[in-house]
Coordinates of C-alpha atoms and ligand atoms in Angstrom, one line a residue:
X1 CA 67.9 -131.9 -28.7
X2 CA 69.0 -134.5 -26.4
X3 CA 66.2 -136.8 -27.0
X4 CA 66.8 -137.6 -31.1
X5 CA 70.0 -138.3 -29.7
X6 CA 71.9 -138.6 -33.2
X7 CA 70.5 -135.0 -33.7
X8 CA 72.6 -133.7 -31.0
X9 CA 75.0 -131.0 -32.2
X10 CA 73.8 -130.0 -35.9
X11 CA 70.8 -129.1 -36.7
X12 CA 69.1 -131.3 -39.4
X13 CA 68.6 -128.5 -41.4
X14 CA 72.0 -127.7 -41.1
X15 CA 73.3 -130.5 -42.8
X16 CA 70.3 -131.0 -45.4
X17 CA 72.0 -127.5 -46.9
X18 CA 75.3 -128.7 -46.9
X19 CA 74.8 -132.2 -48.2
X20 CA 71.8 -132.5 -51.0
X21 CA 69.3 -135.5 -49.7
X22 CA 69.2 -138.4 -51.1
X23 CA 66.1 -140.6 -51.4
X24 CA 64.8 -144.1 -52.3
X25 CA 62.0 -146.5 -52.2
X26 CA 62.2 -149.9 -49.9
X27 CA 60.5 -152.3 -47.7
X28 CA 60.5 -152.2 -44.2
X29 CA 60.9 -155.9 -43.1
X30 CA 60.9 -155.2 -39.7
X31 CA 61.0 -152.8 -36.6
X32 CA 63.4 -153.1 -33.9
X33 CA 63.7 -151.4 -30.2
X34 CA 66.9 -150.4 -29.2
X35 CA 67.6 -149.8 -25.2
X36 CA 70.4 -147.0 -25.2
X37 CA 72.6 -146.2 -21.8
X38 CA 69.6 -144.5 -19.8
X39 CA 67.1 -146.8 -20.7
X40 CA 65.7 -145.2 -23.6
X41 CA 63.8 -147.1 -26.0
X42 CA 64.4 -146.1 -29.7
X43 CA 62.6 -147.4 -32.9
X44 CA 64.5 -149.0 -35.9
X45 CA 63.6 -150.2 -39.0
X46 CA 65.4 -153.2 -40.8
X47 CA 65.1 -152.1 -44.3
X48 CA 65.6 -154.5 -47.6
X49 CA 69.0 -153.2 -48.2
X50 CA 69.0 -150.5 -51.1
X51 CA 71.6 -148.2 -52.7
X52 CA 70.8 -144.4 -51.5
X53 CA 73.2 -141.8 -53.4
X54 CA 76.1 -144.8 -53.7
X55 CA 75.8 -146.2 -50.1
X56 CA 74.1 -149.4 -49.4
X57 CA 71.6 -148.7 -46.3
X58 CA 70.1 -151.3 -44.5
X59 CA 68.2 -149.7 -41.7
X60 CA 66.5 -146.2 -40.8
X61 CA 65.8 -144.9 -37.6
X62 CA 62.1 -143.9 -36.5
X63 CA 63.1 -141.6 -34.0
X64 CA 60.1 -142.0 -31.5
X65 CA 57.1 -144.0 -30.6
X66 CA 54.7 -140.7 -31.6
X67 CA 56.7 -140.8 -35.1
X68 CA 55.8 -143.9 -36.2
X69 CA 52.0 -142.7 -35.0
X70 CA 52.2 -139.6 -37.0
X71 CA 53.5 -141.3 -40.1
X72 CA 51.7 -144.6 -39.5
X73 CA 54.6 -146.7 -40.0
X74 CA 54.1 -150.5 -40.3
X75 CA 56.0 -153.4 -40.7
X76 CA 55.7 -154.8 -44.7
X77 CA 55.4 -150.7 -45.5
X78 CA 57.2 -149.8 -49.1
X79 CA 58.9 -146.4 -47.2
X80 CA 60.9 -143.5 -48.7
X81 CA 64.0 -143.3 -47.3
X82 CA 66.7 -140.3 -47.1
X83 CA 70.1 -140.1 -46.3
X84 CA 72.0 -136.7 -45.9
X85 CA 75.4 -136.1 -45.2
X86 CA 76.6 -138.7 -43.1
X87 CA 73.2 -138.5 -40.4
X88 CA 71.6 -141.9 -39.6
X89 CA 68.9 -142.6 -43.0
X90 CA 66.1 -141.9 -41.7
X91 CA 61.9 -142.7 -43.2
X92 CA 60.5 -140.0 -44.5
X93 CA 57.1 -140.8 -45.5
X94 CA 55.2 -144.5 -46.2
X95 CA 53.5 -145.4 -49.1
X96 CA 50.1 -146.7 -47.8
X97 CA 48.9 -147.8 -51.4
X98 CA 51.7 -150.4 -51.5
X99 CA 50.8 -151.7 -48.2
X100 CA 50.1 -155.0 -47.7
X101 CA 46.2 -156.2 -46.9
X102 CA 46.8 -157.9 -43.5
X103 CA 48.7 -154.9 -42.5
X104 CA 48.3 -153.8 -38.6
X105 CA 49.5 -151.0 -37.3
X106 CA 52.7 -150.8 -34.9
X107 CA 52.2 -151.5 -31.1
X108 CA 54.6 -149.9 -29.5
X109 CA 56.1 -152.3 -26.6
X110 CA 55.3 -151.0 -23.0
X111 CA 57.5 -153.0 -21.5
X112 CA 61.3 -153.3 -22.2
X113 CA 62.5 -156.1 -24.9
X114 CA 65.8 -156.7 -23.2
X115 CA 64.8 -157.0 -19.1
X116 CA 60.8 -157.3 -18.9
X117 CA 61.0 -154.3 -17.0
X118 CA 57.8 -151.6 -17.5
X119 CA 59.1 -148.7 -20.1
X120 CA 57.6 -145.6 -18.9
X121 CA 56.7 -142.3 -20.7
X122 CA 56.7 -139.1 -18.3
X123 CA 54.0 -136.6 -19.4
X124 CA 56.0 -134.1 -21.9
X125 CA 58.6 -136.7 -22.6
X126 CA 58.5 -138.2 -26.1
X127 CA 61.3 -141.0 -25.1
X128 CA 59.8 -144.5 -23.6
X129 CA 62.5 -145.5 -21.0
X130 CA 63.4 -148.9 -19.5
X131 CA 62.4 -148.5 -15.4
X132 CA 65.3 -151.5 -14.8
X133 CA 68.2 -149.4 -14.5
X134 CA 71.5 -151.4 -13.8
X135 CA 69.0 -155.0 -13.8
X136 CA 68.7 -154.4 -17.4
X137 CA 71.9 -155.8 -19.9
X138 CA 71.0 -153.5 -22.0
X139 CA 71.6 -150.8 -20.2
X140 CA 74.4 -151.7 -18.0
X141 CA 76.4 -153.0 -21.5
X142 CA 76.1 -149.4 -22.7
X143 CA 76.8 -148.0 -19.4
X144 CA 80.0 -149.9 -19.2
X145 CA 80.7 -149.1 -23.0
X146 CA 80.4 -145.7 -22.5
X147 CA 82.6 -145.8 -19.3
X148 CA 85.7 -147.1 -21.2
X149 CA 85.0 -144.9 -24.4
X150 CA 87.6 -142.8 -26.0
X151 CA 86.9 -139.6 -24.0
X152 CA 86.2 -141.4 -20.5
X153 CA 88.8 -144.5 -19.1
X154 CA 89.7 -144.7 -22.9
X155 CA 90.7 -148.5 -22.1
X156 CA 91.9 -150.3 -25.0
X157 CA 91.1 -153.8 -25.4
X158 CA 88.0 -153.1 -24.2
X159 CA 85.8 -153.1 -27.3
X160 CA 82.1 -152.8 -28.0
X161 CA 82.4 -156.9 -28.2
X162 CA 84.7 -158.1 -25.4
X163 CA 82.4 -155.7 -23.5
X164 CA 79.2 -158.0 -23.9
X165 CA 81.0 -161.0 -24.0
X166 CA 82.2 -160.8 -20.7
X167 CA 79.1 -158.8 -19.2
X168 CA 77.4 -162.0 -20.6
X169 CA 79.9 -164.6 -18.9
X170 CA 79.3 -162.6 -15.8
X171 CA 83.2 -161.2 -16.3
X172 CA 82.6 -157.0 -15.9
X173 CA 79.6 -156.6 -14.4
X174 CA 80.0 -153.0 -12.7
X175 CA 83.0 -150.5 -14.0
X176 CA 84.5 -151.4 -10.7
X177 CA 84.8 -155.2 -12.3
X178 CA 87.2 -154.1 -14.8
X179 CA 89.6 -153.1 -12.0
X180 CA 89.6 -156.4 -10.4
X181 CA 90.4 -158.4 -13.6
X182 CA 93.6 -158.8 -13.3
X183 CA 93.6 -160.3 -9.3
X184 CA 90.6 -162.7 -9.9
X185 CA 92.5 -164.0 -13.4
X186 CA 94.0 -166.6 -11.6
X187 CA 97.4 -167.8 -11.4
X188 CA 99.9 -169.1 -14.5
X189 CA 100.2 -172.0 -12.3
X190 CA 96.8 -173.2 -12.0
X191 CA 96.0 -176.5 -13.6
X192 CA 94.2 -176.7 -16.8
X193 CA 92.1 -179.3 -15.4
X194 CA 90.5 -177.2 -13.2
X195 CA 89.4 -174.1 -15.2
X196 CA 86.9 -172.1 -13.7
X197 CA 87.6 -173.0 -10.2
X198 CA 90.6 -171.1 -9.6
X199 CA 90.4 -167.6 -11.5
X200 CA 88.9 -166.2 -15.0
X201 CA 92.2 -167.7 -16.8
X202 CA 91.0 -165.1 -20.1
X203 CA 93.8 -165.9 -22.0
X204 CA 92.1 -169.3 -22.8
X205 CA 89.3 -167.7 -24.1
X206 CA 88.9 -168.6 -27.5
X207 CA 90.2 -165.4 -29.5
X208 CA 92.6 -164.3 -26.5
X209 CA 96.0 -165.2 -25.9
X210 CA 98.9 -164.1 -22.8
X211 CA 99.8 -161.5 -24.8
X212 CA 96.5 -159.7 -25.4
X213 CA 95.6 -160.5 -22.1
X214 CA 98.8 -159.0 -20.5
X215 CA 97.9 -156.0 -23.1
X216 CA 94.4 -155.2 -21.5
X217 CA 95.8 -155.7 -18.1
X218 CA 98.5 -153.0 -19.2
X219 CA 96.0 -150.8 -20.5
X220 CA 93.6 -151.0 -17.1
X221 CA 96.6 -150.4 -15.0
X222 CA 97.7 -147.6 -17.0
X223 CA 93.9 -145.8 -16.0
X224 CA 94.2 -146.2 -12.4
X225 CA 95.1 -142.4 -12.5
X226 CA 91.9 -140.9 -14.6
X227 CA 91.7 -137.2 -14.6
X228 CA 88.4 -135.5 -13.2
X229 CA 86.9 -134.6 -16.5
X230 CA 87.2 -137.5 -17.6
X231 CA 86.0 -139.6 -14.7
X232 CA 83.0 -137.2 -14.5
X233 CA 82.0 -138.0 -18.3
X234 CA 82.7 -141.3 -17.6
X235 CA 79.8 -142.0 -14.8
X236 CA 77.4 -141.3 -17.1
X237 CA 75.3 -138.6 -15.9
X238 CA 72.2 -137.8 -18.0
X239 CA 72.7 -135.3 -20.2
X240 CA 76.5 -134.9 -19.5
X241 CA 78.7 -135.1 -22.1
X242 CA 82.5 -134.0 -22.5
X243 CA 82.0 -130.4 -22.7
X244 CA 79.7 -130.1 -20.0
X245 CA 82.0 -132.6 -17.7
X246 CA 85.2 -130.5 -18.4
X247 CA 83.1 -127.3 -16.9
X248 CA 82.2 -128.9 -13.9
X249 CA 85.5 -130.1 -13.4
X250 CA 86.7 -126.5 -14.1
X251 CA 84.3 -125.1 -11.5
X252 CA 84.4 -127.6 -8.6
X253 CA 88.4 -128.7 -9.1
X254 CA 87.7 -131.9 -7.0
X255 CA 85.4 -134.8 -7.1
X256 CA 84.7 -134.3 -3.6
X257 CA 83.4 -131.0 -3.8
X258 CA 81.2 -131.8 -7.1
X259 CA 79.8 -134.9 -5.3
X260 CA 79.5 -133.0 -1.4
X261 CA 77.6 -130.2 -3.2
X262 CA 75.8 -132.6 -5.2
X263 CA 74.2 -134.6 -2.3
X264 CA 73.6 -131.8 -0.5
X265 CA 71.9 -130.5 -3.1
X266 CA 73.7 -127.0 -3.1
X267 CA 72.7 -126.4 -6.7
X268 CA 74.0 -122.5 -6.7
X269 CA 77.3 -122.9 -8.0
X270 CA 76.3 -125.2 -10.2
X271 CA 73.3 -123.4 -12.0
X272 CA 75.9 -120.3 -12.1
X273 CA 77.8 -122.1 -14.7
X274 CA 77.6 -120.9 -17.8
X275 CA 76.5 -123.6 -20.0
X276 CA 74.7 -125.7 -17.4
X277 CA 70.5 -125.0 -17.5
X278 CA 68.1 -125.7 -14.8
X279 CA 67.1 -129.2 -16.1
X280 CA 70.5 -130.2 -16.6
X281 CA 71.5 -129.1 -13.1
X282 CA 68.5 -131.2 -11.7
X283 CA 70.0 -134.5 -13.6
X284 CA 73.0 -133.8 -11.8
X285 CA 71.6 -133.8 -8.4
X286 CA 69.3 -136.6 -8.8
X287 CA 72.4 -138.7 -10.6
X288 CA 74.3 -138.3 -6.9
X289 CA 71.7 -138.7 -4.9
X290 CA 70.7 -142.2 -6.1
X291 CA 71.8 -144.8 -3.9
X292 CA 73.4 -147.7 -6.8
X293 CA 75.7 -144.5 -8.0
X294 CA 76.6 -143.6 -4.6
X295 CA 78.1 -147.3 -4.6
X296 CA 79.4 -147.9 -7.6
X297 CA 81.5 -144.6 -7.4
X298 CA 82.5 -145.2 -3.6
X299 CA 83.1 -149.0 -5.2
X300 CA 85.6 -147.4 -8.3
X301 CA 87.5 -145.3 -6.2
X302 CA 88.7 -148.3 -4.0
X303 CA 90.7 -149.1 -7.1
X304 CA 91.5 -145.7 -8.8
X305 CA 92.5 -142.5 -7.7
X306 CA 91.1 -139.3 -9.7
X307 CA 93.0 -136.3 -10.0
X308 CA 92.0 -133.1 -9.0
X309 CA 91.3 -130.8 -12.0
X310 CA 94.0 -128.1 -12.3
X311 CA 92.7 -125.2 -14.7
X312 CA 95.8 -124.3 -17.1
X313 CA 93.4 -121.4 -18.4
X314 CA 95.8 -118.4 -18.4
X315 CA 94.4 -115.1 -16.7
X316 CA 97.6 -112.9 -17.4
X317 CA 97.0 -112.8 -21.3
X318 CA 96.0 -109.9 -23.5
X319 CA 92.7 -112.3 -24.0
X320 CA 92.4 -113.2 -20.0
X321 CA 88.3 -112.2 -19.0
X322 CA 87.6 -111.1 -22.8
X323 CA 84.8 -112.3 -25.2
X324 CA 85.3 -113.1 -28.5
X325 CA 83.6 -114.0 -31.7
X326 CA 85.1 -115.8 -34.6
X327 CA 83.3 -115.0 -38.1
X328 CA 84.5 -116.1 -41.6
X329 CA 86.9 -119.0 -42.7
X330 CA 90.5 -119.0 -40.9
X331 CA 93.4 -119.6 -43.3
X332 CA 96.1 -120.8 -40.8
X333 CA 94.5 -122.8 -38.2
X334 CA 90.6 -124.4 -38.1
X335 CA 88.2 -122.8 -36.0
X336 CA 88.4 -125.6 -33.3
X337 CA 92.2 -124.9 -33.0
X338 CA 91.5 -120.9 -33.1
X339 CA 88.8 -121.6 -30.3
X340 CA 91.2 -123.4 -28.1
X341 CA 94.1 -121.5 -28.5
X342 CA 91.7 -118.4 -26.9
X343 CA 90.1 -120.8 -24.2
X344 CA 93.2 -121.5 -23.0
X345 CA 94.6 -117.7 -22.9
X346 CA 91.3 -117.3 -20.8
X347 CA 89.1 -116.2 -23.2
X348 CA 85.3 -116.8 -23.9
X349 CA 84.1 -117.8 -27.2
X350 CA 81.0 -116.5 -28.0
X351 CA 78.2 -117.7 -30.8
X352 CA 76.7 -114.4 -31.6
X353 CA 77.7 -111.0 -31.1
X354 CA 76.8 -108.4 -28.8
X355 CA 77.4 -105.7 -26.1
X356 CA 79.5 -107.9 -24.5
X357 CA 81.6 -108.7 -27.1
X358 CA 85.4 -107.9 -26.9
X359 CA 86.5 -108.5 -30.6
X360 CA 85.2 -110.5 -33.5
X361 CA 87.7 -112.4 -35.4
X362 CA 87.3 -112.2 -39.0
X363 CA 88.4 -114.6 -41.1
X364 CA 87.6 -114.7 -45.1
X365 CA 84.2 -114.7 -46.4
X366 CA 82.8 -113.2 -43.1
X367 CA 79.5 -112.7 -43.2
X368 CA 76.3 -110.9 -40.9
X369 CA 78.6 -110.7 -37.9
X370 CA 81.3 -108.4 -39.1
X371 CA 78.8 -106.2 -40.1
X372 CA 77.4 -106.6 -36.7
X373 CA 80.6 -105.8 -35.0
X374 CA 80.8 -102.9 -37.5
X375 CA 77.0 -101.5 -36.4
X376 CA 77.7 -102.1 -32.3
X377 CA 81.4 -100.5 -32.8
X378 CA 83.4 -103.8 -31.5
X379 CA 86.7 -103.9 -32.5
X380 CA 87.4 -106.8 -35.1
X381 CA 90.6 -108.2 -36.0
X382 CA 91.9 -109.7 -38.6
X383 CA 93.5 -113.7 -38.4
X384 CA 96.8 -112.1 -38.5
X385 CA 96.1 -109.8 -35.6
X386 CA 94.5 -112.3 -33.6
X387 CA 97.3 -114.6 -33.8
X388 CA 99.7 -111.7 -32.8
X389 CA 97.6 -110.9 -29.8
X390 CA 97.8 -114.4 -28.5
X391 CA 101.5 -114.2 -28.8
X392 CA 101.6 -111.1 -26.8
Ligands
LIG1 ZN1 65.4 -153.0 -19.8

């Protein structure tokens, strides 16, 4: 699921039920490669701007190089394109009658647009990746605006934009970089006259001021403490989001642990974890056994110190060790709340139910998993009940 990125946690067919599609007729005036944070390469086309369903969309993704084989999508095409709920429009099919004579079919690039660097495809893989790692912008811009996104440093000041302005100006290079801002800024004393020689002076950047300088440098201070889930999402480990860094932080309870068992490669606490597959597991180990992450993360902690993890998971509730599944709409709290009101009472939330399951929750307009619960002889309770048995 990984790979379509956008497609990550609903399934498209999910949402086309929910939200009827919406479709129209434009021109694709061009396709564009995109180099995400691991180097992928992902198609886009720049569509003449058309009104789908009441929103104005002006570009489609392509998904993969074999899509735009299978559908034989061209530059110049006339294209349908659909737009569902609020999933990235998306080509469904060209119209090869309204193409144009001198039409040529799409090459895709074999070698990065943004570093010159050789995109590779490993057999089974249908992403094309950039082989320039940290030497590519591209992929060290997204790296670093990933690392100070809202659920890693969460450093404000820090946008999308300052982030390639000052990756550009050779600024933040590394994450480590944005610790060091504030001591390589230079002195209020230093002459005007001799900008540049004797510290970054950003509050003479055009758009910046003292204040909002002094602001960012407050923010950056402010991380300097970072807690472990966060620091773990925040390195940027294929195929490890938020979730997934929380659980190893949850499992390991230091950094030093996590990383000791990682180079090592002692994977059997780590493929234990619920959640965590084999392929995932392997992007771990790989991720701390490469040497340029093994010195930007000795470089970071020179500057910041991360907390070890301390699980407030109860195991002295009524819910401590049990399984449970929610079914049906709850009336006093969302599902997300109801979920983490039972994680943290030590409970496990499960999808589906089965033997193992403790007690299904039943909200209104419950469906095939009461009846479930009712066929395997689980006990169910109802949203009242459940709230009264986290109180207990
Ligand atoms: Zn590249």
């Amino acid at each position: 699921m990984n790979r379509l990125g956008f497609l990550t946690r609903t399934p498209r067919w999910a949402i086309a039920h929910k939200f009827p599609a919406e479709q129209a007729l434009t021109r694709i005036n061009d396709i564009r490669i995109q180099v995400g944070r691991t180097g992928a390469l992902t198609p886009v086309a720049d569509l003449e701007p058309i009104n789908v369903g009441g929103v104005l969309v002006s570009h489609a993704t392509l998904h993969n190089e074999d899509e735009i084989k299978r559908k034989d999508i061209r530059i110049g095409d006339m294209a349908v394109v659909q737009r569902a709920g609020d999933v990235i429009p998306q080509v469904v099919e060209i119209k090869p009658d309204k193409r144009p004579a001198d039409s040529k079919p799409f090459e895709f690039p074999t070698i990065c647009p943004e570093c010159g660097a050789h995109a590779i495809r490993e057999e089974n893989e249908a992403i094309r990746r950039c082989t320039g790692g940290l030497t590519c912008p591209a992929q060290a811009k997204e790296r670093l605006k990933h690392f100070v996104s809202k659920d890693a440093f969460d450093i404000i000041g820090l946008g999308d934009k300052v982030i390639e302005a000052f990756y550009d100006d050779g600024i933040i290079k590394h994450p480590a970089d944005i610790f060091t801002l504030e001591e390589r800024n230079g002195s209020e004393n230093d002459d005007l006259f001799t900008y540049g020689n004797e510290g970054l002076h950003l509050e003479r950047r055009v758009g910046w001021g003292k204040l909002s300088v002094n602001n960012l440098f407050k923010a950056i201070r402010a991380r300097r403490i970072v807690s472990l889930p966060r620091f773990i999402y925040a390195l940027g480990i294929p195929q490890v989001g938020s979730a997934t860094a929380l659980l190893l932080a949850q499992n390991y309870g230091t950094f030093d642990a996590l990383q000791h068992d990682m180079m090592l490669r002692e994977t059997a606490k780590l493929v234990a974890i619920d959640g965590i597959g084999g392929e995932m597991g392997n992007d771990i180990v790989e991720f701390f056994n490469e040497q340029h992450n093994i010195n930007e993360i000795d470089k970071l902690r020179q500057y910041i110190e991360v907390e070890n993890y301390v699980d407030e998971r109860r195991n002295d509730s009524a819910l401590s060790g049990k399984t449970l599944v929610f079914t049906g709409t709850l009336e006093k709290m969302t599902r997300a709340e109801a979920k983490a009101l039972a994680q943290k009472l030590g409970a496990k939330v499960a999808g589906s139910v089965s033997a193992h399951t403790d007690y299904v929750v039943v909200g209104v307009d419950a469906g095939s998993k009461a009846k479930k619960a009712a066929e395997l002889g689980i006990k169910t309770l109802s949203e009242t009940e459940f709230i009264a048995i986290t109180e207990l």
